[in-house]
XYZ file of N, CA and C in Angstrom:
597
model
N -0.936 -20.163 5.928
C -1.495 -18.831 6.016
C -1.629 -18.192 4.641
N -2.690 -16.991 4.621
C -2.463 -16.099 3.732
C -2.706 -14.797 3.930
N -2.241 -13.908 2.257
C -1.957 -12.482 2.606
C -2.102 -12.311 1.501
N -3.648 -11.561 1.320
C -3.761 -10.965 0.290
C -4.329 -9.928 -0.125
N -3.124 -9.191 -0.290
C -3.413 -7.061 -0.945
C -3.701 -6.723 -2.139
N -4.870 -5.806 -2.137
C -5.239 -5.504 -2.944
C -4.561 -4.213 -3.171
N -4.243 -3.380 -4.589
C -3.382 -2.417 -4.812
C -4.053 -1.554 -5.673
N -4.371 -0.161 -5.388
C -5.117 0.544 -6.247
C -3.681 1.568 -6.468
N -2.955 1.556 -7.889
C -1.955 2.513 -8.513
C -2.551 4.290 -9.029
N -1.908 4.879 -8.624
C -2.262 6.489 -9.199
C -1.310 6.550 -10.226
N -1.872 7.711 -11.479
C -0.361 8.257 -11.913
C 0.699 8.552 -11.214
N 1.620 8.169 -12.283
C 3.301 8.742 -11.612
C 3.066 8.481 -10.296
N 3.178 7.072 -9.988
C 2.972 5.762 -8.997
C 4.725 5.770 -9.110
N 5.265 5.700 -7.309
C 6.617 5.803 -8.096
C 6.937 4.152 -8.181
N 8.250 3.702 -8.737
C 8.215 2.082 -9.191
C 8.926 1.280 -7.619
N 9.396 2.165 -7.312
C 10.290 1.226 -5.646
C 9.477 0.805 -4.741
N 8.420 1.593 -4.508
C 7.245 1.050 -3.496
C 6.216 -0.063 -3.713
N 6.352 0.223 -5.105
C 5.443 -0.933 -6.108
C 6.511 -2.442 -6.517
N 7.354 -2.438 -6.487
C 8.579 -3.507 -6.271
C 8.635 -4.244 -5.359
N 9.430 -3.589 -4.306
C 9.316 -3.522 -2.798
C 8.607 -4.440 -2.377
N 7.245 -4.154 -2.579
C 5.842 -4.129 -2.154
C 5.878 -5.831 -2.641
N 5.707 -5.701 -3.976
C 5.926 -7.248 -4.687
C 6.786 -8.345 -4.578
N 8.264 -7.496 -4.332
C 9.490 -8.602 -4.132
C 9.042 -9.529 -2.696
N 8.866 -8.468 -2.010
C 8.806 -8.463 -0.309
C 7.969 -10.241 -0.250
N 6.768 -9.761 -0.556
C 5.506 -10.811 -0.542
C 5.935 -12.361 -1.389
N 6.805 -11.644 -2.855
C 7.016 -13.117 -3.409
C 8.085 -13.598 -2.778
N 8.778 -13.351 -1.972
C 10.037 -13.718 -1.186
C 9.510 -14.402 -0.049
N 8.417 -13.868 0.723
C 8.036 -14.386 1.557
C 7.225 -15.905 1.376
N 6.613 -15.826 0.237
C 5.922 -17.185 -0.517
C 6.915 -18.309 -0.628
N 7.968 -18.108 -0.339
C 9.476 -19.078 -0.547
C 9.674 -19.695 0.526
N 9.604 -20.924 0.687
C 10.094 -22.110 1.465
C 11.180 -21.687 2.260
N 11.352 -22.250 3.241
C 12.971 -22.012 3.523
C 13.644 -23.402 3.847
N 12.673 -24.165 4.108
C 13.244 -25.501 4.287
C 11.838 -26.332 4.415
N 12.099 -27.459 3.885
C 10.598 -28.667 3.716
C 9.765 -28.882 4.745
N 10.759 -28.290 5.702
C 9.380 -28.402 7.359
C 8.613 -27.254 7.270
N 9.045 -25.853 6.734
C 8.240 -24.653 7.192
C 7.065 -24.425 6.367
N 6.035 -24.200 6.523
C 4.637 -23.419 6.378
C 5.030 -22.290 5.599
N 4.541 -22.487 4.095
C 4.226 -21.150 3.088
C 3.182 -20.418 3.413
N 3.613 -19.046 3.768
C 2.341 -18.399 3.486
C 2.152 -17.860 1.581
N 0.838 -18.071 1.895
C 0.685 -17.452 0.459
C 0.693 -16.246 0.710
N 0.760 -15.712 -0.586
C 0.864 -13.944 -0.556
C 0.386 -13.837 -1.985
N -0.419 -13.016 -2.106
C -1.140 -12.404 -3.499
C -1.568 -10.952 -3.278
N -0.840 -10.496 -4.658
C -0.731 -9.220 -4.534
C -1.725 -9.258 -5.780
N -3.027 -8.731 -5.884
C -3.970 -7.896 -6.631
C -3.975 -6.157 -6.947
N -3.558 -5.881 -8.323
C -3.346 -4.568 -8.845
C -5.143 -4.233 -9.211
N -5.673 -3.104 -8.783
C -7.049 -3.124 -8.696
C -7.077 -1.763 -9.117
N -8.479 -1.187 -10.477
C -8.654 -0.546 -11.136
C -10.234 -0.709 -11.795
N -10.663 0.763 -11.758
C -12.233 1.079 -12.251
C -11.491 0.540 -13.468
N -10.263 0.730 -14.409
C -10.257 1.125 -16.148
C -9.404 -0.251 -15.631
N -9.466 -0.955 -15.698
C -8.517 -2.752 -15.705
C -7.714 -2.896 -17.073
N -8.445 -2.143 -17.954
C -7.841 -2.491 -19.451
C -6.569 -0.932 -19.635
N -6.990 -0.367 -18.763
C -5.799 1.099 -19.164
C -4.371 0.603 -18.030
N -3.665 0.565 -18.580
C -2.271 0.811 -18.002
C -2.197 2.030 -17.059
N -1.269 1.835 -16.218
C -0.907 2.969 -15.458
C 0.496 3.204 -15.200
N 0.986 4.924 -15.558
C 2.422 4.820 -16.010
C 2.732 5.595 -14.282
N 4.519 4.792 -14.301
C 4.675 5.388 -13.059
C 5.499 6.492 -13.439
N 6.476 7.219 -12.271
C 6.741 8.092 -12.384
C 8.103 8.137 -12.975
N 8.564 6.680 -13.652
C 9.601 6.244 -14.348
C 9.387 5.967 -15.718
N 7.442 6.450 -16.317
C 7.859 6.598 -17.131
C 7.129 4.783 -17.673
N 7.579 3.902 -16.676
C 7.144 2.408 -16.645
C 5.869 2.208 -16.278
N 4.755 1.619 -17.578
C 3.365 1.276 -17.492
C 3.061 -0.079 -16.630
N 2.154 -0.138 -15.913
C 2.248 -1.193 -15.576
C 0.297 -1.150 -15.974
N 0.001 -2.513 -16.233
C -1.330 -3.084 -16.371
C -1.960 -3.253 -15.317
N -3.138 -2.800 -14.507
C -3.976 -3.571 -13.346
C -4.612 -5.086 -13.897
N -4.659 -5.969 -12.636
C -4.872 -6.848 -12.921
C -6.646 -7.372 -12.896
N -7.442 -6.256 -11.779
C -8.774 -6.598 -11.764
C -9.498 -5.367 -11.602
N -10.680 -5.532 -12.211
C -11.818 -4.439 -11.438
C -12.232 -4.785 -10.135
N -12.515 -3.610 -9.586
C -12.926 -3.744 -8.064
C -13.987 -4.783 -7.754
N -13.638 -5.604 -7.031
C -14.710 -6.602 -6.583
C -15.053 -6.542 -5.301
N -15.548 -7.574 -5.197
C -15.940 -7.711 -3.470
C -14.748 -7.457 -1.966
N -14.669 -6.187 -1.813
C -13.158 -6.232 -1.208
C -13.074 -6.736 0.073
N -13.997 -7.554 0.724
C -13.937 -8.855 1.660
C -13.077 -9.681 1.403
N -12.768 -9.810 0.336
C -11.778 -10.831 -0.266
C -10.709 -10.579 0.053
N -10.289 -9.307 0.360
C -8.941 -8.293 0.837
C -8.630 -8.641 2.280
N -7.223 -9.050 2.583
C -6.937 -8.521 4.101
C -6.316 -6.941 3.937
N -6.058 -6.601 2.752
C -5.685 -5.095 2.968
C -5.920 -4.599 2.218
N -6.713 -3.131 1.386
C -6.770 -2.892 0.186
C -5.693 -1.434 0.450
N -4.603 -1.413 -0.403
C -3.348 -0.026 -0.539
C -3.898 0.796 -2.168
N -3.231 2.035 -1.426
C -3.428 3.020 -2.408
C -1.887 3.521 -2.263
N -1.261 3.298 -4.061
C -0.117 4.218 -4.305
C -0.359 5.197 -4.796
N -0.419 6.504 -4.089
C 0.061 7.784 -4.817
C 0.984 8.225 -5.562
N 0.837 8.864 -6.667
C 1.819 9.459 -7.678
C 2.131 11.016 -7.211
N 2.848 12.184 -8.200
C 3.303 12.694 -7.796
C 1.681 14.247 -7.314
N 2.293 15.016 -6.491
C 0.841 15.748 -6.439
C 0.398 16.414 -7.203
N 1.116 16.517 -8.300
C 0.347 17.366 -9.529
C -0.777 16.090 -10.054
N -0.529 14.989 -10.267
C -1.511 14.183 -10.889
C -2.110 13.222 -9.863
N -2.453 13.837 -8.365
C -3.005 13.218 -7.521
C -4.948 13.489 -7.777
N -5.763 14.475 -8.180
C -7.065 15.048 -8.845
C -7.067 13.862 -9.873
N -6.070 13.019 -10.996
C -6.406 12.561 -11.691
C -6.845 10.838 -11.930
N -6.676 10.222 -10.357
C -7.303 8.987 -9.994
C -8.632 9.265 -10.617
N -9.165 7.831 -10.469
C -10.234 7.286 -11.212
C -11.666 7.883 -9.882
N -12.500 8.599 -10.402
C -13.604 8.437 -8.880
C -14.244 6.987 -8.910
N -14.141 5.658 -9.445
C -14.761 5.320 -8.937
C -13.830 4.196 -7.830
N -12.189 4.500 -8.048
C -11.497 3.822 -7.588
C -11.392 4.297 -6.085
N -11.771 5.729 -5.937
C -12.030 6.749 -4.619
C -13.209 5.705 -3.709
N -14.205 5.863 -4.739
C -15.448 4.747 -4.336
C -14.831 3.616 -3.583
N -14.046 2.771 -4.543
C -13.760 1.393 -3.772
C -12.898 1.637 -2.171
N -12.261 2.101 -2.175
C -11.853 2.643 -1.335
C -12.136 3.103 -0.314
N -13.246 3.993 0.071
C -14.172 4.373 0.901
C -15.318 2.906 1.181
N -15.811 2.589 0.127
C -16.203 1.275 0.297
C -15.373 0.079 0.973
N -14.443 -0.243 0.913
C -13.442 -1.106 1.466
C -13.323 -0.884 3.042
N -13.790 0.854 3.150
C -12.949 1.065 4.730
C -14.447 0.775 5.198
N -15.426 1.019 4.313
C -16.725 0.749 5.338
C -17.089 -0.961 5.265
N -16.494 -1.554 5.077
C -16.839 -3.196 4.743
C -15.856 -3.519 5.904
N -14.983 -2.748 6.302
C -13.846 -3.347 7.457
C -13.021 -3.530 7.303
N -12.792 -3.862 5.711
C -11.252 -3.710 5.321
C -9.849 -2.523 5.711
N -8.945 -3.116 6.348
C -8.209 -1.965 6.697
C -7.462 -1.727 5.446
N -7.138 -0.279 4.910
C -6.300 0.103 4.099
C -5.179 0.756 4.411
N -4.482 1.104 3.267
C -3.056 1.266 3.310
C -2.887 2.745 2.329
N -2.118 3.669 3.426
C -1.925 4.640 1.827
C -0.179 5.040 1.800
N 0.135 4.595 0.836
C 1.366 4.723 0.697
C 1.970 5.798 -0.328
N 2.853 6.066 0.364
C 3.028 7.473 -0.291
C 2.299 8.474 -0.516
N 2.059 9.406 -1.437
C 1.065 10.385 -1.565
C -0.514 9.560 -1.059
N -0.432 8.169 -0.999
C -1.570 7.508 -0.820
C -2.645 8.127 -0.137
N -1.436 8.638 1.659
C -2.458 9.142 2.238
C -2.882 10.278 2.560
N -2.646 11.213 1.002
C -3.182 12.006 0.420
C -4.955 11.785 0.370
N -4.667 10.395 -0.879
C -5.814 10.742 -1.456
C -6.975 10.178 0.025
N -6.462 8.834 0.914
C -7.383 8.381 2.016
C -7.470 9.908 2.674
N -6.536 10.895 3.099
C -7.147 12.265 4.200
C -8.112 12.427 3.376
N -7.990 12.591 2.317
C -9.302 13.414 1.158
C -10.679 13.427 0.817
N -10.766 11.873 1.534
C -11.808 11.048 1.279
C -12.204 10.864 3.056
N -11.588 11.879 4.235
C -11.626 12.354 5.541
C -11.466 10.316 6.175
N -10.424 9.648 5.538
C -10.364 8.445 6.205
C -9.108 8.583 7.295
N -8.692 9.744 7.392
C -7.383 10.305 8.413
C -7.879 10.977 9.356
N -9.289 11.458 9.717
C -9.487 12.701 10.036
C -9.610 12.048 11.666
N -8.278 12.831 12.177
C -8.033 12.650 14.114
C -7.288 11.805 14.320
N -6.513 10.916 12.843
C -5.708 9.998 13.054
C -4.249 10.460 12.853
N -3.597 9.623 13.371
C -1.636 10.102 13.104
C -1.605 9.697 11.586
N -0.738 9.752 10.834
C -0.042 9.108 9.551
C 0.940 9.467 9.362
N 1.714 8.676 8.786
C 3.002 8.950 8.068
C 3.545 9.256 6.830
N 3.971 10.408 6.919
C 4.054 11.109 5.514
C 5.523 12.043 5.604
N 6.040 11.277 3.984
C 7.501 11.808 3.507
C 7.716 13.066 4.270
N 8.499 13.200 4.917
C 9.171 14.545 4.857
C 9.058 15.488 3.610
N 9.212 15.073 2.106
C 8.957 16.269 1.051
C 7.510 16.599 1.038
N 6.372 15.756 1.880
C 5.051 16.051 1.368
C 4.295 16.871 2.769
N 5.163 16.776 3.915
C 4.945 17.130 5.287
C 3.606 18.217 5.458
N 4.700 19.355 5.326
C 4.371 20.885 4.828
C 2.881 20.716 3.956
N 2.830 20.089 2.877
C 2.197 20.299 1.847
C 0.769 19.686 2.484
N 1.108 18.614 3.280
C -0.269 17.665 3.741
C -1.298 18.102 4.934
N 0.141 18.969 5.834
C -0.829 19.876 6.676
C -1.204 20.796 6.706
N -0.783 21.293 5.606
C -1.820 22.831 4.704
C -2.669 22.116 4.556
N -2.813 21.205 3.848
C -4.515 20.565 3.043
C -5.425 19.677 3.662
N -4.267 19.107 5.149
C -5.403 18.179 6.261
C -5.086 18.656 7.467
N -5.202 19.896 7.871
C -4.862 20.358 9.523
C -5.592 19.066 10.240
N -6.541 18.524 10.206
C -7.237 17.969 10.887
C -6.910 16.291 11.114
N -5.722 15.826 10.241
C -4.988 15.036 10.319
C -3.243 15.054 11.257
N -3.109 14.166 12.315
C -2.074 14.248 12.941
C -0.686 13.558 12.014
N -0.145 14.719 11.222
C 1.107 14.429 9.748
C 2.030 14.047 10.921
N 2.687 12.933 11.025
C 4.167 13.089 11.463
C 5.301 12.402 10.485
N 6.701 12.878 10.673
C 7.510 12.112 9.601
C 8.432 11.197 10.804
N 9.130 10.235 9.815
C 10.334 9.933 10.470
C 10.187 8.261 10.840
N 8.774 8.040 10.269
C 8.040 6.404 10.416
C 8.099 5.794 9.698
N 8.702 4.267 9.624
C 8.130 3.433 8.454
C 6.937 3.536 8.113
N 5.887 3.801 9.178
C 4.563 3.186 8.956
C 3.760 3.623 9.946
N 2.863 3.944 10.053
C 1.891 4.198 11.385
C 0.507 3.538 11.229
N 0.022 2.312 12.073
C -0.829 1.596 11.769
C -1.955 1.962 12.830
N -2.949 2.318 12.578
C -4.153 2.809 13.151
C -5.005 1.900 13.561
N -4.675 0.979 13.200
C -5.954 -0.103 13.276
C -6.704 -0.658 11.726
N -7.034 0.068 11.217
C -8.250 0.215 10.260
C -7.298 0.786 9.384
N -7.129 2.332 9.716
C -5.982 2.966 8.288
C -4.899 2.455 8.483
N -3.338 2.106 7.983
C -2.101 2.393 7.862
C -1.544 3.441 7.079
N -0.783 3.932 6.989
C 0.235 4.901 6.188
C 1.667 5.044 6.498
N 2.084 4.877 5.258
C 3.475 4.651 4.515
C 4.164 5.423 4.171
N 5.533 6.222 4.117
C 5.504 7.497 3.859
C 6.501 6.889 2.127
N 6.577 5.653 2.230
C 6.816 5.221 0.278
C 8.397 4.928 0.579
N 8.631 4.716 -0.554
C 10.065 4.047 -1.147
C 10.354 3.200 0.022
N 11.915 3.200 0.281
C 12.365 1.939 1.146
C 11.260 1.671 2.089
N 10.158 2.589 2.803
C 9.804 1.967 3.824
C 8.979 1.308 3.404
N 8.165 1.253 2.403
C 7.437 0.216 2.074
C 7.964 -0.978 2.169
N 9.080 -1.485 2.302
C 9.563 -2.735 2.597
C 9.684 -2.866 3.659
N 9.518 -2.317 4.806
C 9.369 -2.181 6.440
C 7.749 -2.873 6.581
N 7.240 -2.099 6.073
C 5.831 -2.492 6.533
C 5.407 -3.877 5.716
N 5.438 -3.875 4.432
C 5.468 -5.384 3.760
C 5.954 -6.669 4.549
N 6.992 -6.036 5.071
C 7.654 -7.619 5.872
C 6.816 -7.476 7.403
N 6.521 -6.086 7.921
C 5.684 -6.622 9.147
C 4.654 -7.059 9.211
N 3.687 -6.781 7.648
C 2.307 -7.637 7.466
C 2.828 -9.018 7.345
N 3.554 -9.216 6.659
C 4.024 -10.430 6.245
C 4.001 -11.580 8.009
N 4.962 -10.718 8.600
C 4.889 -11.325 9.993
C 3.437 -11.715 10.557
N 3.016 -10.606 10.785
C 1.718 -10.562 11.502
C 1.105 -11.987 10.351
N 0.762 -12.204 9.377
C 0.272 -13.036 8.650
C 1.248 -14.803 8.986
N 2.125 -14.483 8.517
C 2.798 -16.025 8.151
C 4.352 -16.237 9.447
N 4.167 -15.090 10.479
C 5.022 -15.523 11.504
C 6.443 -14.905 11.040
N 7.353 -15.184 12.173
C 8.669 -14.549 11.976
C 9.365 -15.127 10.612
N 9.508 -16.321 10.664
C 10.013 -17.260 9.500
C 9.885 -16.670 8.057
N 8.553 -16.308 7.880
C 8.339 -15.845 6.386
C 9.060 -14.250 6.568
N 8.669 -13.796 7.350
C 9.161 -12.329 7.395
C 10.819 -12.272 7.131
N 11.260 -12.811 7.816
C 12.933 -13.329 7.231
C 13.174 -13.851 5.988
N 12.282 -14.749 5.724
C 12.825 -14.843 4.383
C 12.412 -13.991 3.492
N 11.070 -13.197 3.561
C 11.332 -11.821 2.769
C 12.766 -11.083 3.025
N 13.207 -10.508 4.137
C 14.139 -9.556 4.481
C 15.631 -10.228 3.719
N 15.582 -11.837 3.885
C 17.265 -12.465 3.357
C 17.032 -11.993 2.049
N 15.672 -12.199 0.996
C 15.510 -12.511 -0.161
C 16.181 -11.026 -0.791
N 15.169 -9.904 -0.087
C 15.399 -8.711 -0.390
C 17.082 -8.307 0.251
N 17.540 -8.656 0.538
C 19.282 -7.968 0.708
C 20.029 -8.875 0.091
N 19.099 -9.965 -0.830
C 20.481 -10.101 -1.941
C 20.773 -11.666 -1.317
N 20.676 -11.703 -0.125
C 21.395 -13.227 0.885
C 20.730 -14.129 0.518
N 19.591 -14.552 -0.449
C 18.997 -16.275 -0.513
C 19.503 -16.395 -2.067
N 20.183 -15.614 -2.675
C 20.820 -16.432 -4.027
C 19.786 -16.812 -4.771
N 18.591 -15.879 -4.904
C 17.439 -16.287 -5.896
C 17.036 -15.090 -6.445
């Protein structure tokens, strides 16, 4: 099998969801024994500016790895939100890919403030999502027309998902993971990530 996300980073992107996100998938790429089926997992960092770094909210730059391409190529394209003061300062044409992605069929992902910027771009509008408790308040002032609830790893729509960030992003990582490469890989993400496979 494979699994491969595409990742569009905002400023002050925080670094646990973006970890998480990565450990989860390369853990899952891990054997567990010579009989079982690898899924692959490739995680693509995706950016209009490919050559500009993007700093998270630690301060820690991280590099994108491609300009937006053909996002057919995607089984998921995610958006990390940074904090909401520098949510206006995404790229428009990374807004573009994005909206483009959801009209090609690609289902996306907004994690954390993510699904900020997807309500914004009205890819929430009549749908549930999941959003932090600190951003609750703030999201249904600015999307009445979005159903905000907290208290979810994840709320998967079909088409949209949303993440409400940090630990749960490792909730939902290991259930794509499932849905993709079966219970097996999903465990060995979950052993890898609590420390139990000694790697």
């Amino acid at each position: 099998g494979k699994l491969h996300i595409g990742l569009v980073l905002w400023p002050e992107f925080p670094l646990i969801a973006l970890s998480g996100l990565m450990d989860a998938l390369r853990y899952a790429a891990c054997k567990v024994d010579r009989k079982s089926q690898t899924l692959k997992c490739l995680l693509s960092l995706i950016s209009a500016r490919a050559d500009m770094p993007v700093a998270s909210s630690a301060g820690i730059a991280v590099t994108p790895d491609l300009p937006p391409a053909q996002p057919q190529s995607l089984d998921y394209l995610a958006v990390l939100g940074g904090s909401l003061k520098t949510l206006p300062q995404g790229h428009s044409a990374d807004r573009r890919y994005l909206t483009d992605a959801h009209r090609a069929g690609v289902p996306l992902i907004g994690i954390g403030t993510g699904s900020f910027i997807l309500a914004k771009a009205g890819l929430l509008d009549g749908r549930r999502a999941s959003v932090h408790p600190f951003h609750i308040a703030e999201f249904r002032k600015r999307f009445p027309q979005v159903l905000a609830e907290e208290g979810f790893d994840f709320i998967d729509e079909g088409d949209v998902l949303t993440c409400p960030g940090g630990v749960s992003t490792i909730t939902l990582a290991t259930e794509l993971i499932r849905l993709y490469g079966g219970f097996a890989a999903s465990a060995t993400a979950v052993s890898g990530l609590s420390g139990s496979a000694g790697r």
